Amino acid sequence: MENGYYTWMLVSSSLVLLMTAPGLALFYGGMSRSKSVLNMMMMSFSALGIVGIVYALWGWSMSYSTTAATVDGETGGEVAKLFSNPFTQFGLESTDPANYVFVAFQMTFAVITAALISGAVADRMKFSAWLVFVPVWVTLSYFPLAHMVWGGGFLSDVQNGLADLLFSGDGAAEVAPIDYAGGTVVHINAGVAGLVLALLVGRRIGFGKEPMKPHNLTLTMIGAGLLWFGWFGFNVGSIVNLDDYTTETGLVWLNTTLATCAAMLGWLVVEKIRDGKSTSLGAASGVVAGLVAITPACGNLVPWSAMVLGVVAGMLCALAVGLKYRWNYDDSLDVVGVHLVGGLVGTIGVGFLASNEGGLLTGGGAKQLVVQVCVALFAMLWSAVATLLVGLAIKYTMGLRLDDEAEVEGIDFIEHGESAYDLGTSGGARRASVLGSGSTATEVSA
Amino acid sequence: MENGYYTWMLVSSSLVLLMTAPGLALFYGGMSRSKSVLNMMMMSFSALGIVGIVYALWGWSMSYSTTAATVDGETGGEVAKLFSNPFTQFGLESTDPANYVFVAFQMTFAVITAALISGAVADRMKFSAWLVFVPVWVTLSYFPLAHMVWGGGFLSDVQNGLADLLFSGDGAAEVAPIDYAGGTVVHINAGVAGLVLALLVGRRIGFGKEPMKPHNLTLTMIGAGLLWFGWFGFNVGSIVNLDDYTTETGLVWLNTTLATCAAMLGWLVVEKIRDGKSTSLGAASGVVAGLVAITPACGNLVPWSAMVLGVVAGMLCALAVGLKYRWNYDDSLDVVGVHLVGGLVGTIGVGFLASNEGGLLTGGGAKQLVVQVCVALFAMLWSAVATLLVGLAIKYTMGLRLDDEAEVEGIDFIEHGESAYDLGTSGGARRASVLGSGSTATEVSA
Amino acid sequence: MENGYYTWMLVSSSLVLLMTAPGLALFYGGMSRSKSVLNMMMMSFSALGIVGIVYALWGWSMSYSTTAATVDGETGGEVAKLFSNPFTQFGLESTDPANYVFVAFQMTFAVITAALISGAVADRMKFSAWLVFVPVWVTLSYFPLAHMVWGGGFLSDVQNGLADLLFSGDGAAEVAPIDYAGGTVVHINAGVAGLVLALLVGRRIGFGKEPMKPHNLTLTMIGAGLLWFGWFGFNVGSIVNLDDYTTETGLVWLNTTLATCAAMLGWLVVEKIRDGKSTSLGAASGVVAGLVAITPACGNLVPWSAMVLGVVAGMLCALAVGLKYRWNYDDSLDVVGVHLVGGLVGTIGVGFLASNEGGLLTGGGAKQLVVQVCVALFAMLWSAVATLLVGLAIKYTMGLRLDDEAEVEGIDFIEHGESAYDLGTSGGARRASVLGSGSTATEVSA
Amino acid sequence: MKLVTAVIKPHKWEDVREALETFGVTGMTVSEVSGYGRQKGHTEVYRGAEYDIALVPKIRIEIVVDDGDAEDIVGIITKTAQTGRIGDGKVWVSPIETVIRVRTGDKDAAAL
Amino acid sequence: MKLVTAVIKPHKWEDVREALETFGVTGMTVSEVSGYGRQKGHTEVYRGAEYDIALVPKIRIEIVVDDGDAEDIVGIITKTAQTGRIGDGKVWVSPIETVIRVRTGDKDAAAL
Amino acid sequence: MKLVTAVIKPHKWEDVREALETFGVTGMTVSEVSGYGRQKGHTEVYRGAEYDIALVPKIRIEIVVDDGDAEDIVGIITKTAQTGRIGDGKVWVSPIETVIRVRTGDKDAAAL
Ligand SMILES: Nc1ncnc2c1ncn2[C@@H]1O[C@H](COP(=O)(O)OP(=O)(O)O)[C@@H](O)[C@H]1O
Ligand SMILES: Nc1ncnc2c1ncn2[C@@H]1O[C@H](COP(=O)(O)OP(=O)(O)O)[C@@H](O)[C@H]1O
Ligand SMILES: Nc1ncnc2c1ncn2[C@@H]1O[C@H](COP(=O)(O)OP(=O)(O)O)[C@@H](O)[C@H]1O
């Protein structure tokens, strides 16, 4: 394999891992309350620990070990349209080392998708329930969708795939679905899962009544910056056509950045008009909204259309985050408002804007748009059902949620026995709070 | 293009973007007061959002679309010595995709240069005024200077360029000006702009009387570390001579690091002697001073001379940051003391130390030194005039500054309606401050 | 040299520098008390400043300029088994620029090794003593060990080297010691030095009695994430066999990640069983324990054995950090419990698990294990003696430690004249503490 | 004049404030304090080291009132802040000789 | 002995301290508190959700003084802390039976 | 009833608490405050600019006690918090008319 490209894949895999820890952990942690920040970060870190292992055991195998249709048209059977065999490359035993870097890259995608969900259940989900939810959910929802979209499955352009059923070509769909880096697999998937889980877990005590403002926006800003940085690995590392390496990666990098800049400005404009002030949380949120929206589209737009997609995403997400108060569901850190809505904007938007006369507005007719919409709907359905199954199973066995007193006391202490800060207050916090901490340090008898 | 090099450019572009958000946002944010940290970070984030878009629209075109003199000596006209046509590649429409990665890389330079200025006007500049200042300033000051220095313009070695007027060679200057990665275009430019803008905006209420100490030095330390990390993209990504890829990049990486280490130690020594104690803010500042100084020189020094340049920069900047108290201008976070002074040390220092008998002390005579000084002076003049025009225009129309009561109340709340922290104080901040926050969360009617 | 690989080395060098500043600075800083966090971060930053310079002056020369045995068997003499000539490449004068990138990469290893030690002496070591300790220690302990292990010295497979003396082959050891990325040179070395220095400096006032809990775990989590990210440069950048570039780097990346995920989970399990709760500090610590353990082994394991090594490391380190309370030595931030123990687990563990029938459990017999144990013991001995010499010399001249009153007052103020935070407490810290800060800002007369 | 000082559980603060507002209290001064008493703190664990947190977070409220209102206000606070669980807090009343409104210089009743 | 307690606007603290120093007050104890009263707090917005911040930051000053000085000190604080705008704060005086200096055990006047 | 208020050095807090516990004090309310007095603060330097930190951190303890215990408790605090160095702090006693336990409504002695 070409080493320059290979090096970029090493960089990209590392960048996407950085997105989860500490990127997302900070973005979410800063938005939660100071009594919940550690649990918030732990949901990201533990997702990394668990999914990392699970991916090596059966995740890669379920996603890529067999495809529905191999190059010569011979198929891996109908079931292979949904997921491939978990055992053929179990534990990567039989995986070609030349593919390890792709295992690494794809692993980090599964990790962050699971971690994204945690934002919807901030402050109240049992840590043990989370540790059980994550591996089961990626197995039932993420791996199959990754296979369907990227592993030559039902949502690819494979014969008798969804796109092919809509507009049949010879041997493959006439119009291939577009999901460059994970609009459906990652963002729509996480967004729907977040919504379902938030509904199952229920609202936080005092939701909509008590204030639940971000406890440390500087963390959220650091997180947004690191997410942006890591996202270059996420999008630019998803390049498929190596012959165009130098031109396509440049385009994807630029589109990613332009859409994100435009989305940040779009969000700030909505705030200025609606609330009278543009906020830093709005800037951080707009950045993520733009990155989410451009994810599926980054390889199929040109600079101007990337800016258009970005500004639309920023504005729509800025409005969408308000819905939870109207419809009274507690999607605590707006996984729905940012990732589901942003993912839909990108996935469907590319149906309008795809370059080379691919989209409705770029002279390509409606076919691409139809395909994109149907793929998005199917992904939402799959994710909703899978999440519902896992969520209900946990709810009626071990339980999903802390009891009320524990929630009021604070999940950081209840679940982790820690407090995030001990800054003291006297003399500009020149010394740790003598009140905030205890009288004796004694080793726990092991 | 060679893929290994190309991959490095993708990495470098991402690294330089990281420098602004969150790098510089943290470095500056930590130094400001807790009532201003969000605005400080917002000035960096918004600069990224705005300049990113503007650069794609006309920035690249104004900087690189036409050169004063093309290889075969045919010229783009005299005006092309100052800037090239904003419309030839407007919106990157007609830009060769093979150049996208350079657009990306150069875009991030324009972004951070604008963001650097914000340090001079901390705590008091209207956010709306900043949003107007940034795009106009980069158009009048940054793009032209980038073109003059790197786009084959008046400050390059082009025929009838400044250097050629000083010491004429045949068809080009006898001695080419040296600005490897942006001593004049980025640091001197931002430093002068900061000074002018600080004078136009005026001193903070209580400047020199009330304490205005850094509110969170851990953020400043994170920022300094991320700036250093990102600077490898900034300097090493600026390589020009691809034949020397493996040797030149290694040299530039080493020079960047050695100068920065030396500058950190130099700053700490000055503090130890003058104040009796070496501070962490001093270490962070010394790091940035060293990075600034080595920027124009990193390709033209050897390890020992890089260390010399670094230690000089660290010591001079450590002394320079005190000037604002003596001359009573409120360059709040020392854009002048660090970026203008550091940029001059590097730009002029390379006239003394340039390797291969290029500098005065390295047996190359005074010519390079004269060229460097004249280029620096011209850049300062250009930047000062451009900034003065933009600044005055804004001052006498929308106004540059908050009213006094708002400034005392705190710009984070006034301009962004937020507070950075809600840590509570009881029990080691185990729960968010019940006092620090409000009684009801109600959705804003959209 | 191949550019793709070369680019990765540039990336890796930058990544490893990031590990120290701000990575380790944050990881340690967050664990210390709010009156010591700046000093903690300064110990990392200053180590970077000092070792960076020292490495260019004589570090590289002492490590790699001459080898005990060159390819054709001709030897650089017996002394060259311990370290090579500090002067042959003093100041990199005579170093081939093509090697600069390796100088850069190796420099960052020396930096972080020195910085790691600081965790053992948190809150109480004179800053001046630290500034003297660092350069002398790397000269007596780090450079020689780097040379012995990687520079073809006594701990390599060189003729009459330790391994060769144990199991002699023809012209070289029958079994080459395995230390892929620095288990002995970096972690065991730093761990032993930390223990010795902690004993020389003595316990903190109130150790084991007063609470000394982490003052800001969000910093520690950021640090852990950045360390992980940087560690990809540390391990994957240590590749030796370029022909396998694409396969070996993929394997090393995966092993690094899988061992770290497993170690995180292992640590959390031990906490759950022993303390009843899994903590975020435990997750962060488990991450580092796993990274430490996989460091020497990452190129000689397969995914499943990497997971095994990781979980063992996580569990053992989780138990080891309690020892200091039992044996009453104040290894404040657990350099011993994490780096010495983790380094031993990795260095010795690979003797059990080395792939290709290399280890005891993988059908390779006991030879590798014996070699690993002996190498580890020798490294511990060398490090202990070197540290003892430096430490005693400083203790009985300038002194190692603050006086008691200063320690209670807080080292940040005493040694650096700063306080880390000025957050205020009123109104959710909407304004800086008017109480925490002073009444006048007056320029220090230079 | 009297000074009513109340130490209550943090999550009761909003209710108490509303109740007092309804009663007609126009102002008060509050601060976050730590309480020590029957209600024990809890234990935190860091790397196997246990820390007993002896103190629990409380909210301290100071209200300067007319002699006549003191009793009612004490009653309102006691009623509203009550959860019945250990740690509900204390309320005490102490004498004040005079109170001045800084803005106007008004004294006593007029100052409230 | 008397205890003078003052609640003032934070940015007035420095002036008050200087004025008291000049008058001869040798010591005081200050803390950051939150005030509730006529002066209303403000509104913050996070992702479209509005938060009413009911409380405003204040500085609380406690000074133990000789009976004779109480009035003057109250006067000084009132004068210096006054801005004329709502929210300037309150000052109140309460009786103290005794005060001891920990360092020496000195009582009352001698303890200040 | 009496209210004993003590302002002491932070690192003395643990000792004082233990001493009071042994004596039989069942509860107290503590807060972190800043002290101004003979003990001067210190100077910090940021980029060559000096900041005089006028205030020093202190711990403020409030204990409502039976009239009879006041003197002993004052004595215990004074003894335990003493270091002999400037800045040890003050203890003062003021009268309380009544104290109520929120949980039960118990009054005075019964409320402690
Ligand atoms: N003697 C006292 N003086 C001052 N404050 C007290 C006293 N006793 C208790 N408190 C405060 O009241 C709070 C509740 O008291 P506690 O004994 O825990 O529960 P309860 O009041 O329900 O018996 C304590 O946390 C402390 O802040
Ligand atoms: N009855 C009271 N008891 C204690 N503190 C009070 C009382 N009324 C007001 N305060 C304090 O005085 C501050 C200013 O009072 P406010 O009514 O806002 O303005 P003003 O005193 O100018 O009328 C409040 O923020 C509060 O801290
Ligand atoms: N008149 C006073 N009223 C209230 N508190 C005081 C007064 N004088 C001193 N204090 C408090 O006591 C602390 C110690 O007083 P200081 O004069 O510094 O030392 P000492 O009490 O040993 O003479 C001060 O920091 C302050 O918090």
PDB file of C-alpha atoms in Angstrom, chain C residues 277-427:
ATOM      1  CA  LYS C 277     -17.150   1.997  43.111  1.00  0.00           C
ATOM      2  CA  SER C 278     -15.235   2.509  39.872  1.00  0.00           C
ATOM      3  CA  THR C 279     -13.698   5.964  39.682  1.00  0.00           C
ATOM      4  CA  SER C 280     -12.736   8.335  36.909  1.00  0.00           C
ATOM      5  CA  LEU C 281      -9.273   8.645  38.423  1.00  0.00           C
ATOM      6  CA  GLY C 282      -9.151   4.881  38.140  1.00  0.00           C
ATOM      7  CA  ALA C 283     -10.058   5.013  34.459  1.00  0.00           C
ATOM      8  CA  ALA C 284      -7.413   7.642  33.780  1.00  0.00           C
ATOM      9  CA  SER C 285      -4.852   5.675  35.785  1.00  0.00           C
ATOM     10  CA  GLY C 286      -5.761   2.422  34.056  1.00  0.00           C
ATOM     11  CA  VAL C 287      -5.267   4.083  30.697  1.00  0.00           C
ATOM     12  CA  VAL C 288      -1.750   5.129  31.629  1.00  0.00           C
ATOM     13  CA  ALA C 289      -0.963   1.753  33.222  1.00  0.00           C
ATOM     14  CA  GLY C 290      -1.971   0.006  30.007  1.00  0.00           C
ATOM     15  CA  LEU C 291       0.038   2.364  27.835  1.00  0.00           C
ATOM     16  CA  VAL C 292       3.079   1.854  30.043  1.00  0.00           C
ATOM     17  CA  ALA C 293       2.813  -1.927  30.002  1.00  0.00           C
ATOM     18  CA  ILE C 294       2.318  -2.246  26.256  1.00  0.00           C
ATOM     19  CA  THR C 295       5.236   0.081  25.504  1.00  0.00           C
ATOM     20  CA  PRO C 296       8.017  -2.515  25.516  1.00  0.00           C
ATOM     21  CA  ALA C 297       5.789  -5.240  24.119  1.00  0.00           C
ATOM     22  CA  CYS C 298       3.696  -3.555  21.429  1.00  0.00           C
ATOM     23  CA  GLY C 299       5.658  -4.978  18.500  1.00  0.00           C
ATOM     24  CA  ASN C 300       5.871  -8.518  19.811  1.00  0.00           C
ATOM     25  CA  LEU C 301       2.287  -9.322  20.708  1.00  0.00           C
ATOM     26  CA  VAL C 302      -0.858 -10.130  18.795  1.00  0.00           C
ATOM     27  CA  PRO C 303      -4.239  -8.596  19.596  1.00  0.00           C
ATOM     28  CA  TRP C 304      -5.341 -11.264  22.079  1.00  0.00           C
ATOM     29  CA  SER C 305      -2.067 -11.282  24.008  1.00  0.00           C
ATOM     30  CA  ALA C 306      -2.080  -7.468  24.052  1.00  0.00           C
ATOM     31  CA  MET C 307      -5.466  -7.572  25.765  1.00  0.00           C
ATOM     32  CA  VAL C 308      -4.174 -10.111  28.281  1.00  0.00           C
ATOM     33  CA  LEU C 309      -1.113  -8.024  29.067  1.00  0.00           C
ATOM     34  CA  GLY C 310      -3.300  -4.947  29.407  1.00  0.00           C
ATOM     35  CA  VAL C 311      -5.803  -6.391  31.844  1.00  0.00           C
ATOM     36  CA  VAL C 312      -3.005  -7.807  34.016  1.00  0.00           C
ATOM     37  CA  ALA C 313      -1.237  -4.453  34.050  1.00  0.00           C
ATOM     38  CA  GLY C 314      -4.405  -2.585  34.929  1.00  0.00           C
ATOM     39  CA  MET C 315      -5.193  -4.887  37.833  1.00  0.00           C
ATOM     40  CA  LEU C 316      -1.676  -5.093  39.258  1.00  0.00           C
ATOM     41  CA  CYS C 317      -1.139  -1.338  39.097  1.00  0.00           C
ATOM     42  CA  ALA C 318      -4.531  -0.718  40.725  1.00  0.00           C
ATOM     43  CA  LEU C 319      -3.328  -2.815  43.650  1.00  0.00           C
ATOM     44  CA  ALA C 320       0.218  -1.430  43.612  1.00  0.00           C
ATOM     45  CA  VAL C 321      -0.777   2.198  44.171  1.00  0.00           C
ATOM     46  CA  GLY C 322      -1.911   1.229  47.675  1.00  0.00           C
ATOM     47  CA  LEU C 323       1.527   0.039  48.752  1.00  0.00           C
ATOM     48  CA  LYS C 324       2.815   3.492  49.612  1.00  0.00           C
ATOM     49  CA  TYR C 325       0.340   3.710  52.497  1.00  0.00           C
ATOM     50  CA  ARG C 326       1.390   0.322  53.791  1.00  0.00           C
ATOM     51  CA  TRP C 327       5.113   0.960  53.498  1.00  0.00           C
ATOM     52  CA  ASN C 328       4.756   4.624  54.240  1.00  0.00           C
ATOM     53  CA  TYR C 329       6.767   6.191  51.415  1.00  0.00           C
ATOM     54  CA  ASP C 330       5.224   9.216  49.750  1.00  0.00           C
ATOM     55  CA  ASP C 331       5.307   8.498  46.028  1.00  0.00           C
ATOM     56  CA  SER C 332       2.780  11.273  45.732  1.00  0.00           C
ATOM     57  CA  LEU C 333       1.286  10.659  42.292  1.00  0.00           C
ATOM     58  CA  ASP C 334       2.207   6.967  42.019  1.00  0.00           C
ATOM     59  CA  VAL C 335       5.153   6.968  39.668  1.00  0.00           C
ATOM     60  CA  VAL C 336       6.172   3.675  41.227  1.00  0.00           C
ATOM     61  CA  GLY C 337       2.724   2.127  41.256  1.00  0.00           C
ATOM     62  CA  VAL C 338       2.052   2.954  37.629  1.00  0.00           C
ATOM     63  CA  HIS C 339       5.357   3.351  35.788  1.00  0.00           C
ATOM     64  CA  LEU C 340       7.663   0.981  37.640  1.00  0.00           C
ATOM     65  CA  VAL C 341       5.048  -1.731  38.107  1.00  0.00           C
ATOM     66  CA  GLY C 342       3.545  -1.196  34.667  1.00  0.00           C
ATOM     67  CA  GLY C 343       6.976  -1.130  33.068  1.00  0.00           C
ATOM     68  CA  LEU C 344       7.869  -4.403  34.753  1.00  0.00           C
ATOM     69  CA  VAL C 345       4.603  -6.030  33.724  1.00  0.00           C
ATOM     70  CA  GLY C 346       5.307  -5.142  30.111  1.00  0.00           C
ATOM     71  CA  THR C 347       8.997  -5.919  30.064  1.00  0.00           C
ATOM     72  CA  ILE C 348       8.630  -9.240  31.819  1.00  0.00           C
ATOM     73  CA  GLY C 349       5.206 -10.010  30.377  1.00  0.00           C
ATOM     74  CA  VAL C 350       6.563 -10.063  26.856  1.00  0.00           C
ATOM     75  CA  GLY C 351       8.843 -12.849  28.055  1.00  0.00           C
ATOM     76  CA  PHE C 352       5.681 -14.882  28.590  1.00  0.00           C
ATOM     77  CA  LEU C 353       3.649 -13.725  25.616  1.00  0.00           C
ATOM     78  CA  ALA C 354       6.053 -12.816  22.807  1.00  0.00           C
ATOM     79  CA  SER C 355       4.535 -13.894  19.504  1.00  0.00           C
ATOM     80  CA  ASN C 356       6.137 -16.240  16.978  1.00  0.00           C
ATOM     81  CA  GLU C 357       6.866 -18.753  19.713  1.00  0.00           C
ATOM     82  CA  GLY C 358       8.959 -16.198  21.494  1.00  0.00           C
ATOM     83  CA  GLY C 359       7.556 -16.416  25.000  1.00  0.00           C
ATOM     84  CA  LEU C 360       7.196 -19.002  27.725  1.00  0.00           C
ATOM     85  CA  LEU C 361       3.431 -19.321  27.191  1.00  0.00           C
ATOM     86  CA  THR C 362       3.716 -19.112  23.446  1.00  0.00           C
ATOM     87  CA  GLY C 363       6.008 -22.075  23.076  1.00  0.00           C
ATOM     88  CA  GLY C 364       9.310 -20.265  23.086  1.00  0.00           C
ATOM     89  CA  GLY C 365      10.789 -21.632  26.277  1.00  0.00           C
ATOM     90  CA  ALA C 366      12.152 -19.572  29.152  1.00  0.00           C
ATOM     91  CA  LYS C 367      15.147 -17.900  27.536  1.00  0.00           C
ATOM     92  CA  GLN C 368      13.385 -14.718  26.497  1.00  0.00           C
ATOM     93  CA  LEU C 369      11.826 -14.471  29.946  1.00  0.00           C
ATOM     94  CA  VAL C 370      15.189 -14.833  31.664  1.00  0.00           C
ATOM     95  CA  VAL C 371      16.702 -12.196  29.401  1.00  0.00           C
ATOM     96  CA  GLN C 372      13.815  -9.794  30.060  1.00  0.00           C
ATOM     97  CA  VAL C 373      14.071 -10.232  33.827  1.00  0.00           C
ATOM     98  CA  CYS C 374      17.825  -9.712  33.870  1.00  0.00           C
ATOM     99  CA  VAL C 375      17.616  -6.645  31.656  1.00  0.00           C
ATOM    100  CA  ALA C 376      14.924  -5.183  33.888  1.00  0.00           C
ATOM    101  CA  LEU C 377      16.985  -5.857  37.029  1.00  0.00           C
ATOM    102  CA  PHE C 378      20.083  -4.306  35.517  1.00  0.00           C
ATOM    103  CA  ALA C 379      18.132  -1.212  34.446  1.00  0.00           C
ATOM    104  CA  MET C 380      16.623  -0.857  37.933  1.00  0.00           C
ATOM    105  CA  LEU C 381      20.035  -1.132  39.522  1.00  0.00           C
ATOM    106  CA  TRP C 382      21.591   1.418  37.195  1.00  0.00           C
ATOM    107  CA  SER C 383      18.739   3.869  37.642  1.00  0.00           C
ATOM    108  CA  ALA C 384      18.731   3.494  41.429  1.00  0.00           C
ATOM    109  CA  VAL C 385      22.443   4.146  41.762  1.00  0.00           C
ATOM    110  CA  ALA C 386      22.445   7.087  39.366  1.00  0.00           C
ATOM    111  CA  THR C 387      19.448   8.701  41.043  1.00  0.00           C
ATOM    112  CA  LEU C 388      20.908   8.156  44.488  1.00  0.00           C
ATOM    113  CA  LEU C 389      24.131   9.894  43.493  1.00  0.00           C
ATOM    114  CA  VAL C 390      22.397  12.922  41.997  1.00  0.00           C
ATOM    115  CA  GLY C 391      19.818  13.121  44.756  1.00  0.00           C
ATOM    116  CA  LEU C 392      22.302  12.910  47.625  1.00  0.00           C
ATOM    117  CA  ALA C 393      24.610  15.438  46.007  1.00  0.00           C
ATOM    118  CA  ILE C 394      21.778  17.962  45.768  1.00  0.00           C
ATOM    119  CA  LYS C 395      20.347  17.137  49.192  1.00  0.00           C
ATOM    120  CA  TYR C 396      23.618  17.886  50.950  1.00  0.00           C
ATOM    121  CA  THR C 397      24.463  20.973  48.950  1.00  0.00           C
ATOM    122  CA  MET C 398      21.495  23.148  47.926  1.00  0.00           C
ATOM    123  CA  GLY C 399      18.890  20.960  49.570  1.00  0.00           C
ATOM    124  CA  LEU C 400      16.008  19.106  47.957  1.00  0.00           C
ATOM    125  CA  ARG C 401      13.053  20.358  49.901  1.00  0.00           C
ATOM    126  CA  LEU C 402      11.030  23.410  50.958  1.00  0.00           C
ATOM    127  CA  ASP C 403      10.873  24.255  54.650  1.00  0.00           C
ATOM    128  CA  ASP C 404       7.672  23.202  56.427  1.00  0.00           C
ATOM    129  CA  GLU C 405       6.008  26.582  56.613  1.00  0.00           C
ATOM    130  CA  ALA C 406       6.484  27.113  52.892  1.00  0.00           C
ATOM    131  CA  GLU C 407       5.064  23.665  52.158  1.00  0.00           C
ATOM    132  CA  VAL C 408       1.924  24.427  54.173  1.00  0.00           C
ATOM    133  CA  GLU C 409       1.594  27.848  52.571  1.00  0.00           C
ATOM    134  CA  GLY C 410       1.699  26.214  49.167  1.00  0.00           C
ATOM    135  CA  ILE C 411       4.501  25.705  46.671  1.00  0.00           C
ATOM    136  CA  ASP C 412       2.749  27.575  43.843  1.00  0.00           C
ATOM    137  CA  PHE C 413       2.974  30.814  45.734  1.00  0.00           C
ATOM    138  CA  ILE C 414       6.286  30.110  47.447  1.00  0.00           C
ATOM    139  CA  GLU C 415       8.228  29.018  44.374  1.00  0.00           C
ATOM    140  CA  HIS C 416       6.367  30.781  41.579  1.00  0.00           C
ATOM    141  CA  GLY C 417       4.573  33.662  43.246  1.00  0.00           C
ATOM    142  CA  GLU C 418       1.323  32.689  41.571  1.00  0.00           C
ATOM    143  CA  SER C 419      -2.025  31.127  42.296  1.00  0.00           C
ATOM    144  CA  ALA C 420      -3.592  28.873  39.682  1.00  0.00           C
ATOM    145  CA  TYR C 421      -7.165  30.062  39.976  1.00  0.00           C
ATOM    146  CA  ASP C 422      -9.017  33.287  40.628  1.00  0.00           C
ATOM    147  CA  LEU C 423     -12.556  32.197  39.965  1.00  0.00           C
ATOM    148  CA  GLY C 424     -14.443  34.186  42.539  1.00  0.00           C
ATOM    149  CA  THR C 425     -17.414  32.525  44.120  1.00  0.00           C
ATOM    150  CA  SER C 426     -20.290  34.947  43.890  1.00  0.00           C
ATOM    151  CA  GLY C 427     -22.945  34.656  41.250  1.00  0.00           C
TER     152      GLY C 427
END
